[in-house]
């Protein structure tokens, strides 16, 4: 029997307001047959579900979510990242508008109710006023607050509880008490208690909670400002050269190989390659680099960047979901929807929080009733006082802040990272980056520019091969190689006008060099290890090779038909920013190690130029992984920084893999973090951003926990014996709303954090 491959779906979920809400939906999905994994994200408002299509389907998943009392719709198929972000923005705006409208209207009705209740408190028209207040509160509860009661009931049916449960029980109890006092006031009068009602409190509580939710919805929308800005970078139209004319077409109608015309100051509509003209482009929104980047024929341009003063034409290449901008938006959306490990703490507390609060409310009621009754109070008076205090406990204890503490910080931090040109691929990577103690750097393309060039070409004494002849042989062999050094050799030969013949029987020998047959001659190009394997004596040229290596050049031997023909050197200059970046990492208390397959002399020279104190040279790709394992075995948290191609295994093996990009290669699968510009400053920025984000997360969790640790006892009356202080249910609802808004506002500070 063949096992069915699991499928994954992301379903938008609306109406969640707290960690308990999130947990309620997640547990319901996890219990559905066929669901292998379910992760619900409060901030993103979605559920990511892996399921067995043979056991369940998308419709069943949507119905399960709806049964918990929250909204859910099937995702629109084949929608781009831009369209998904636009839809989310529209949904969050609609949510905010709806909450704001209900909060304003409820607040106005609450103010009217307070005015009406005043004569009732003075004993005038008590019966008529109470009935009017009953109608007003019933209207607010059934319209503005209806979702609280629907979701609370749904949670009860699923043997769960959430913030809606606390609000529904608290306001519901106050409403029922007030209805009894209105319908049968004699019952209270016989017990010696005035039949006071709490209708206006019910209305005000709902209005305040809705106000807090509205502010929360607005603040949550602000957390995705950076993502929204990115999604809005793509122009709506493009100017295409067709049939000897220039026409404006919708961006969706641009086809691969279309020639796009760009004028000064315009935004680049799609990715492509310049075919004529030149200019300087502002790529700061994608790479964080403020200086314009010069572009000429053959260079790649990225959709969403801004053209300078030049004009050019380019051929459209990657479109739609494959474009760089679409990849960035998708990676950021996935990152913002992920969960940081520290979130588990809030989840564990939230899972038991509401039942504990319900128990505390019951305990509070019983305690107050017994204390008031024992001190000479009548049973009716004791019940009223105990009831008001218990309702305050229910209302003030909201798990919203705990649910928002971590995901809001993740969303804002990943957005801020993108503005800096640092693409962090999830909450887990964001958290781990702050724990890094050792940064391991690849050499080529990481510390260096990655654009080597030939600097020396020295034939061996007595060799029959002239310089140009040796260059032609080397270029023929290297023409089949994918190594960056090979490209330097081929470019140099073309620049010199040397005729390069075809090579046969090419073989790449990892970590040693290459070999091929050129014009019936066996040519070896590589290091001393390769020459030793093939019994080629390099002693006559070793001194020359050592001299070149000491000058931070990579020296390679050349042998023809088993005889040493000479040595040539390729230099890859150290990036101008590398030394400052390494110094910054050292200043942050991090150990920096350079890892390279190059020889020790060359490695030491480059490390000295970059300010790196620890060097491991002569390692093959598998040796890099072994070195990382050794560092991890010492208890170090290791980040590997490489180009994301040759360093794939090492990027995966590291605790945090950081891929150096160029602004175009942003979706490096092996890396946890991608740097969208080609220098090391982004490594320090990523670590610093992680540290600040973790500090914010811990602050958020602290205040979310301490709010309840302090607020619940005060609401329960712990200060009453000493200070005569009690918290009314209305003040409790205001405090609850403030707690959530304060946590989100603290996270929003990360939007403006200065990281040079």
Tab-separated table of N, CA and C in Angstrom, residues 197-320:
chain	number	residue	atom	x	y	z
A	197	UNK	N	-28.600	47.992	39.446
A	197	UNK	CA	-28.309	47.264	38.206
A	197	UNK	C	-26.937	47.678	37.670
A	198	UNK	N	-26.349	46.805	36.842
A	198	UNK	CA	-25.021	47.041	36.257
A	198	UNK	C	-25.079	47.126	34.734
A	199	UNK	N	-26.241	47.485	34.189
A	199	UNK	CA	-26.375	47.528	32.734
A	199	UNK	C	-25.370	48.494	32.098
A	200	UNK	N	-25.236	49.700	32.695
A	200	UNK	CA	-24.316	50.681	32.107
A	200	UNK	C	-22.872	50.177	32.182
A	201	UNK	N	-22.541	49.407	33.245
A	201	UNK	CA	-21.197	48.830	33.354
A	201	UNK	C	-20.956	47.815	32.250
A	202	UNK	N	-21.966	46.999	31.946
A	202	UNK	CA	-21.851	46.006	30.871
A	202	UNK	C	-21.551	46.698	29.547
A	203	UNK	N	-22.286	47.778	29.272
A	203	UNK	CA	-22.099	48.493	28.004
A	203	UNK	C	-20.709	49.122	27.947
A	204	UNK	N	-20.310	49.791	29.017
A	204	UNK	CA	-19.003	50.454	29.037
A	204	UNK	C	-17.871	49.436	28.933
A	205	UNK	N	-18.015	48.302	29.608
A	205	UNK	CA	-16.984	47.257	29.537
A	205	UNK	C	-16.810	46.785	28.097
A	206	UNK	N	-17.925	46.500	27.422
A	206	UNK	CA	-17.849	46.053	26.027
A	206	UNK	C	-17.234	47.137	25.154
A	207	UNK	N	-17.627	48.408	25.380
A	207	UNK	CA	-17.085	49.513	24.589
A	207	UNK	C	-15.578	49.642	24.795
A	208	UNK	N	-15.123	49.525	26.039
A	208	UNK	CA	-13.697	49.648	26.317
A	208	UNK	C	-12.893	48.495	25.729
A	209	UNK	N	-13.444	47.285	25.835
A	209	UNK	CA	-12.741	46.124	25.270
A	209	UNK	C	-12.653	46.252	23.754
A	210	UNK	N	-13.731	46.692	23.112
A	210	UNK	CA	-13.721	46.894	21.661
A	210	UNK	C	-12.739	48.004	21.282
A	211	UNK	N	-12.656	49.041	22.109
A	211	UNK	CA	-11.694	50.117	21.854
A	211	UNK	C	-10.267	49.580	21.905
A	212	UNK	N	-9.989	48.777	22.927
A	212	UNK	CA	-8.670	48.150	23.021
A	212	UNK	C	-8.384	47.257	21.830
A	213	UNK	N	-9.377	46.480	21.402
A	213	UNK	CA	-9.197	45.605	20.240
A	213	UNK	C	-8.953	46.404	18.970
A	214	UNK	N	-9.635	47.564	18.851
A	214	UNK	CA	-9.451	48.407	17.671
A	214	UNK	C	-8.035	48.974	17.629
A	215	UNK	N	-7.567	49.493	18.773
A	215	UNK	CA	-6.200	49.998	18.837
A	215	UNK	C	-5.196	48.879	18.544
A	216	UNK	N	-5.509	47.709	19.043
A	216	UNK	CA	-4.648	46.542	18.840
A	216	UNK	C	-4.586	46.184	17.362
A	217	UNK	N	-5.761	46.197	16.691
A	217	UNK	CA	-5.806	45.884	15.260
A	217	UNK	C	-5.017	46.910	14.451
A	218	UNK	N	-5.141	48.163	14.846
A	218	UNK	CA	-4.389	49.214	14.156
A	218	UNK	C	-2.892	49.033	14.375
A	219	UNK	N	-2.502	48.734	15.595
A	219	UNK	CA	-1.081	48.541	15.897
A	219	UNK	C	-0.531	47.313	15.178
A	220	UNK	N	-1.316	46.243	15.112
A	220	UNK	CA	-0.873	45.040	14.403
A	220	UNK	C	-0.634	45.342	12.927
A	221	UNK	N	-1.484	46.188	12.359
A	221	UNK	CA	-1.299	46.558	10.955
A	221	UNK	C	-0.005	47.328	10.773
A	222	UNK	N	0.350	48.146	11.769
A	222	UNK	CA	1.583	48.917	11.679
A	222	UNK	C	2.819	48.029	11.754
A	223	UNK	N	2.689	46.848	12.365
A	223	UNK	CA	3.848	45.959	12.471
A	223	UNK	C	4.299	45.437	11.114
A	224	UNK	N	3.407	45.444	10.132
A	224	UNK	CA	3.772	44.945	8.798
A	224	UNK	C	4.011	46.080	7.816
A	225	UNK	N	4.363	47.267	8.333
A	225	UNK	CA	4.590	48.423	7.461
A	225	UNK	C	5.676	48.140	6.431
A	226	UNK	N	6.802	47.564	6.873
A	226	UNK	CA	7.912	47.295	5.957
A	226	UNK	C	7.503	46.329	4.857
A	227	UNK	N	6.757	45.295	5.228
A	227	UNK	CA	6.303	44.318	4.234
A	227	UNK	C	5.343	44.972	3.250
A	228	UNK	N	4.476	45.824	3.755
A	228	UNK	CA	3.519	46.508	2.886
A	228	UNK	C	4.241	47.434	1.910
A	229	UNK	N	5.285	48.125	2.405
A	229	UNK	CA	6.060	49.005	1.528
A	229	UNK	C	6.729	48.208	0.415
A	230	UNK	N	7.269	47.046	0.759
A	230	UNK	CA	7.899	46.196	-0.255
A	230	UNK	C	6.895	45.761	-1.310
A	231	UNK	N	5.721	45.325	-0.854
A	231	UNK	CA	4.695	44.849	-1.789
A	231	UNK	C	4.223	45.962	-2.714
A	232	UNK	N	4.322	47.209	-2.244
A	232	UNK	CA	3.859	48.337	-3.051
A	232	UNK	C	4.934	48.870	-3.991
A	233	UNK	N	6.140	48.286	-3.950
A	233	UNK	CA	7.220	48.765	-4.803
A	233	UNK	C	6.992	48.445	-6.277
A	234	UNK	N	6.305	47.346	-6.556
A	234	UNK	CA	6.157	46.945	-7.955
A	234	UNK	C	5.206	47.893	-8.683
A	235	UNK	N	5.657	48.487	-9.788
A	235	UNK	CA	4.774	49.372	-10.567
A	235	UNK	C	3.585	48.602	-11.146
A	236	UNK	N	2.544	49.330	-11.490
A	236	UNK	CA	1.350	48.698	-12.066
A	236	UNK	C	1.499	48.445	-13.562
A	237	UNK	N	2.359	49.245	-14.218
A	237	UNK	CA	2.528	49.111	-15.668
A	237	UNK	C	4.005	49.094	-16.038
A	238	UNK	N	4.277	48.696	-17.283
A	238	UNK	CA	5.637	48.698	-17.822
A	238	UNK	C	5.586	49.209	-19.257
A	239	UNK	N	6.661	49.903	-19.678
A	239	UNK	CA	6.731	50.408	-21.051
A	239	UNK	C	7.529	49.403	-21.882
A	240	UNK	N	6.867	48.811	-22.873
A	240	UNK	CA	7.465	47.733	-23.674
A	240	UNK	C	7.693	48.213	-25.106
A	241	UNK	N	8.842	47.809	-25.690
A	241	UNK	CA	9.119	48.101	-27.099
A	241	UNK	C	8.570	46.959	-27.950
A	242	UNK	N	7.505	47.249	-28.709
A	242	UNK	CA	6.878	46.231	-29.555
A	242	UNK	C	6.519	46.842	-30.911
A	243	UNK	N	6.874	46.127	-31.960
A	243	UNK	CA	6.503	46.556	-33.322
A	243	UNK	C	6.956	47.989	-33.593
A	244	UNK	N	8.219	48.271	-33.259
A	244	UNK	CA	8.821	49.582	-33.503
A	244	UNK	C	8.104	50.722	-32.786
A	245	UNK	N	7.427	50.398	-31.696
A	245	UNK	CA	6.735	51.421	-30.912
A	245	UNK	C	6.849	51.075	-29.434
A	246	UNK	N	6.671	52.094	-28.601
A	246	UNK	CA	6.679	51.884	-27.151
A	246	UNK	C	5.253	51.940	-26.631
A	247	UNK	N	4.842	50.879	-25.924
A	247	UNK	CA	3.472	50.815	-25.414
A	247	UNK	C	3.501	50.499	-23.920
A	248	UNK	N	2.550	51.078	-23.193
A	248	UNK	CA	2.405	50.788	-21.768
A	248	UNK	C	1.445	49.627	-21.589
A	249	UNK	N	1.883	48.602	-20.852
A	249	UNK	CA	1.039	47.424	-20.617
A	249	UNK	C	0.974	47.155	-19.121
A	250	UNK	N	-0.066	46.452	-18.700
A	250	UNK	CA	-0.181	46.051	-17.300
A	250	UNK	C	0.972	45.129	-16.946
A	251	UNK	N	1.428	45.211	-15.714
A	251	UNK	CA	2.584	44.427	-15.297
A	251	UNK	C	2.350	42.933	-15.491
A	252	UNK	N	1.082	42.504	-15.380
A	252	UNK	CA	0.760	41.084	-15.547
A	252	UNK	C	0.930	40.626	-16.997
A	253	UNK	N	0.930	41.593	-17.943
A	253	UNK	CA	1.017	41.241	-19.364
A	253	UNK	C	2.442	41.238	-19.896
A	254	UNK	N	3.415	41.560	-19.058
A	254	UNK	CA	4.811	41.509	-19.487
A	254	UNK	C	5.239	40.057	-19.619
A	255	UNK	N	5.907	39.748	-20.728
A	255	UNK	CA	6.352	38.377	-20.980
A	255	UNK	C	7.874	38.309	-20.935
A	256	UNK	N	8.383	37.125	-20.638
A	256	UNK	CA	9.827	36.919	-20.654
A	256	UNK	C	10.361	37.253	-22.038
A	257	UNK	N	11.500	37.925	-22.093
A	257	UNK	CA	12.188	38.355	-23.316
A	257	UNK	C	11.624	39.646	-23.896
A	258	UNK	N	10.549	40.195	-23.309
A	258	UNK	CA	10.092	41.519	-23.737
A	258	UNK	C	11.187	42.542	-23.463
A	259	UNK	N	11.312	43.529	-24.336
A	259	UNK	CA	12.273	44.609	-24.126
A	259	UNK	C	11.562	45.751	-23.403
A	260	UNK	N	12.037	46.048	-22.191
A	260	UNK	CA	11.421	47.075	-21.352
A	260	UNK	C	12.235	48.364	-21.462
A	261	UNK	N	11.524	49.474	-21.644
A	261	UNK	CA	12.165	50.786	-21.783
A	261	UNK	C	12.048	51.533	-20.456
A	262	UNK	N	13.173	52.028	-19.951
A	262	UNK	CA	13.193	52.739	-18.669
A	262	UNK	C	13.767	54.136	-18.873
A	263	UNK	N	13.042	55.134	-18.396
A	263	UNK	CA	13.475	56.523	-18.488
A	263	UNK	C	13.998	57.001	-17.136
A	264	UNK	N	14.683	58.139	-17.115
A	264	UNK	CA	15.229	58.647	-15.844
A	264	UNK	C	14.152	58.829	-14.775
A	265	UNK	N	14.481	58.400	-13.548
A	265	UNK	CA	13.586	58.591	-12.410
A	265	UNK	C	12.483	57.574	-12.281
A	266	UNK	N	12.346	56.654	-13.241
A	266	UNK	CA	11.262	55.673	-13.188
A	266	UNK	C	11.651	54.469	-12.331
A	267	UNK	N	10.628	53.771	-11.837
A	267	UNK	CA	10.849	52.548	-11.072
A	267	UNK	C	10.908	51.364	-12.030
A	268	UNK	N	11.848	50.449	-11.795
A	268	UNK	CA	12.007	49.281	-12.659
A	268	UNK	C	10.799	48.355	-12.455
A	269	UNK	N	10.074	48.009	-13.535
A	269	UNK	CA	8.850	47.216	-13.351
A	269	UNK	C	9.082	45.734	-13.059
A	270	UNK	N	10.036	45.089	-13.755
A	270	UNK	CA	10.280	43.655	-13.567
A	270	UNK	C	11.783	43.389	-13.605
A	271	UNK	N	12.192	42.191	-13.206
A	271	UNK	CA	13.608	41.820	-13.258
A	271	UNK	C	14.054	41.651	-14.705
A	272	UNK	N	15.335	41.901	-14.958
A	272	UNK	CA	15.832	41.689	-16.307
A	272	UNK	C	17.310	41.966	-16.442
A	273	UNK	N	17.781	42.020	-17.716
A	273	UNK	CA	19.194	42.217	-18.022
A	273	UNK	C	19.318	43.317	-19.065
A	274	UNK	N	20.160	44.310	-18.764
A	274	UNK	CA	20.294	45.472	-19.655
A	274	UNK	C	20.876	45.052	-21.009
A	275	UNK	N	20.233	45.532	-22.097
A	275	UNK	CA	20.716	45.231	-23.449
A	275	UNK	C	21.304	46.472	-24.119
A	276	UNK	N	20.931	47.661	-23.639
A	276	UNK	CA	21.514	48.887	-24.184
A	276	UNK	C	21.325	50.025	-23.194
A	277	UNK	N	22.304	50.937	-23.162
A	277	UNK	CA	22.229	52.065	-22.253
A	277	UNK	C	22.861	51.755	-20.907
A	278	UNK	N	22.893	52.751	-20.033
A	278	UNK	CA	23.452	52.573	-18.699
A	278	UNK	C	22.852	53.612	-17.766
A	279	UNK	N	22.990	53.372	-16.469
A	279	UNK	CA	22.479	54.298	-15.470
A	279	UNK	C	22.990	53.868	-14.102
A	280	UNK	N	22.546	54.577	-13.071
A	280	UNK	CA	22.824	54.194	-11.680
A	280	UNK	C	21.481	54.009	-11.000
A	281	UNK	N	21.313	52.876	-10.287
A	281	UNK	CA	20.018	52.537	-9.694
A	281	UNK	C	20.063	52.645	-8.180
A	282	UNK	N	18.968	53.130	-7.617
A	282	UNK	CA	18.786	53.166	-6.172
A	282	UNK	C	18.144	51.841	-5.753
A	283	UNK	N	18.945	50.983	-5.106
A	283	UNK	CA	18.455	49.677	-4.668
A	283	UNK	C	18.293	49.616	-3.150
A	284	UNK	N	18.223	50.785	-2.509
A	284	UNK	CA	18.249	50.847	-1.044
A	284	UNK	C	17.076	50.126	-0.393
A	285	UNK	N	15.898	50.139	-1.001
A	285	UNK	CA	14.749	49.498	-0.362
A	285	UNK	C	14.917	47.989	-0.296
A	286	UNK	N	15.716	47.441	-1.230
A	286	UNK	CA	15.931	45.994	-1.252
A	286	UNK	C	17.204	45.583	-0.533
A	287	UNK	N	18.248	46.398	-0.643
A	287	UNK	CA	19.546	45.983	-0.112
A	287	UNK	C	19.999	46.773	1.101
A	288	UNK	N	19.337	47.895	1.378
A	288	UNK	CA	19.764	48.733	2.483
A	288	UNK	C	20.960	49.602	2.138
A	289	UNK	N	21.483	49.492	0.917
A	289	UNK	CA	22.651	50.258	0.481
A	289	UNK	C	22.186	51.601	-0.068
A	290	UNK	N	22.644	52.690	0.558
A	290	UNK	CA	22.153	54.018	0.183
A	290	UNK	C	22.779	54.549	-1.104
A	291	UNK	N	23.996	54.117	-1.438
A	291	UNK	CA	24.667	54.624	-2.634
A	291	UNK	C	24.086	53.985	-3.892
A	292	UNK	N	23.886	54.784	-4.965
A	292	UNK	CA	23.383	54.222	-6.229
A	292	UNK	C	24.372	53.202	-6.799
A	293	UNK	N	23.838	52.198	-7.479
A	293	UNK	CA	24.664	51.132	-8.046
A	293	UNK	C	24.712	51.311	-9.561
A	294	UNK	N	25.920	51.430	-10.115
A	294	UNK	CA	26.072	51.645	-11.561
A	294	UNK	C	25.691	50.369	-12.315
A	295	UNK	N	24.916	50.540	-13.387
A	295	UNK	CA	24.476	49.412	-14.204
A	295	UNK	C	24.791	49.694	-15.667
A	296	UNK	N	25.355	48.665	-16.338
A	296	UNK	CA	25.694	48.771	-17.753
A	296	UNK	C	25.156	47.562	-18.498
A	297	UNK	N	25.417	47.539	-19.802
A	297	UNK	CA	24.951	46.422	-20.630
A	297	UNK	C	25.424	45.088	-20.058
A	298	UNK	N	24.486	44.160	-19.926
A	298	UNK	CA	24.780	42.843	-19.375
A	298	UNK	C	24.513	42.720	-17.894
A	299	UNK	N	24.324	43.850	-17.203
A	299	UNK	CA	24.060	43.805	-15.765
A	299	UNK	C	22.596	43.491	-15.482
A	300	UNK	N	22.386	42.907	-14.312
A	300	UNK	CA	21.037	42.541	-13.873
A	300	UNK	C	20.377	43.714	-13.169
A	301	UNK	N	19.090	43.933	-13.439
A	301	UNK	CA	18.318	44.947	-12.712
A	301	UNK	C	17.153	44.256	-12.012
A	302	UNK	N	16.722	44.864	-10.916
A	302	UNK	CA	15.711	44.241	-10.061
A	302	UNK	C	14.436	45.071	-10.076
A	303	UNK	N	13.317	44.413	-10.275
A	303	UNK	CA	12.035	45.092	-10.253
A	303	UNK	C	11.784	45.761	-8.912
A	304	UNK	N	11.288	47.013	-8.951
A	304	UNK	CA	11.008	47.737	-7.722
A	304	UNK	C	12.065	48.759	-7.374
A	305	UNK	N	13.280	48.641	-7.972
A	305	UNK	CA	14.325	49.628	-7.712
A	305	UNK	C	14.082	50.866	-8.577
A	306	UNK	N	14.798	51.956	-8.271
A	306	UNK	CA	14.531	53.233	-8.931
A	306	UNK	C	15.694	53.626	-9.821
A	307	UNK	N	15.392	53.974	-11.065
A	307	UNK	CA	16.416	54.409	-12.008
A	307	UNK	C	16.874	55.828	-11.677
A	308	UNK	N	18.143	56.098	-11.979
A	308	UNK	CA	18.696	57.428	-11.738
A	308	UNK	C	18.481	58.334	-12.930
A	309	UNK	N	19.566	58.953	-13.413
A	309	UNK	CA	19.443	59.950	-14.477
A	309	UNK	C	19.620	59.370	-15.873
A	310	UNK	N	20.059	58.130	-15.964
A	310	UNK	CA	20.275	57.531	-17.272
A	310	UNK	C	19.017	56.894	-17.831
A	311	UNK	N	19.115	56.456	-19.096
A	311	UNK	CA	18.009	55.738	-19.739
A	311	UNK	C	18.577	54.468	-20.353
A	312	UNK	N	17.803	53.388	-20.317
A	312	UNK	CA	18.298	52.131	-20.872
A	312	UNK	C	17.136	51.223	-21.239
A	313	UNK	N	17.475	50.184	-21.949
A	313	UNK	CA	16.509	49.132	-22.281
A	313	UNK	C	17.035	47.817	-21.723
A	314	UNK	N	16.103	46.997	-21.300
A	314	UNK	CA	16.538	45.701	-20.776
A	314	UNK	C	15.540	44.605	-21.140
A	315	UNK	N	16.058	43.378	-21.140
A	315	UNK	CA	15.232	42.213	-21.482
A	315	UNK	C	14.635	41.634	-20.202
A	316	UNK	N	13.310	41.493	-20.153
A	316	UNK	CA	12.635	40.929	-18.986
A	316	UNK	C	13.025	39.467	-18.832
A	317	UNK	N	13.320	39.070	-17.611
A	317	UNK	CA	13.715	37.673	-17.358
A	317	UNK	C	12.741	37.009	-16.389
A	318	UNK	N	12.971	37.148	-15.089
A	318	UNK	CA	12.095	36.500	-14.106
A	318	UNK	C	10.888	37.384	-13.813
A	319	UNK	N	9.717	36.779	-13.854
A	319	UNK	CA	8.468	37.519	-13.696
A	319	UNK	C	7.624	36.917	-12.581
A	320	UNK	N	6.649	37.685	-12.117
A	320	UNK	CA	5.656	37.169	-11.170
A	320	UNK	C	6.279	36.633	-9.901
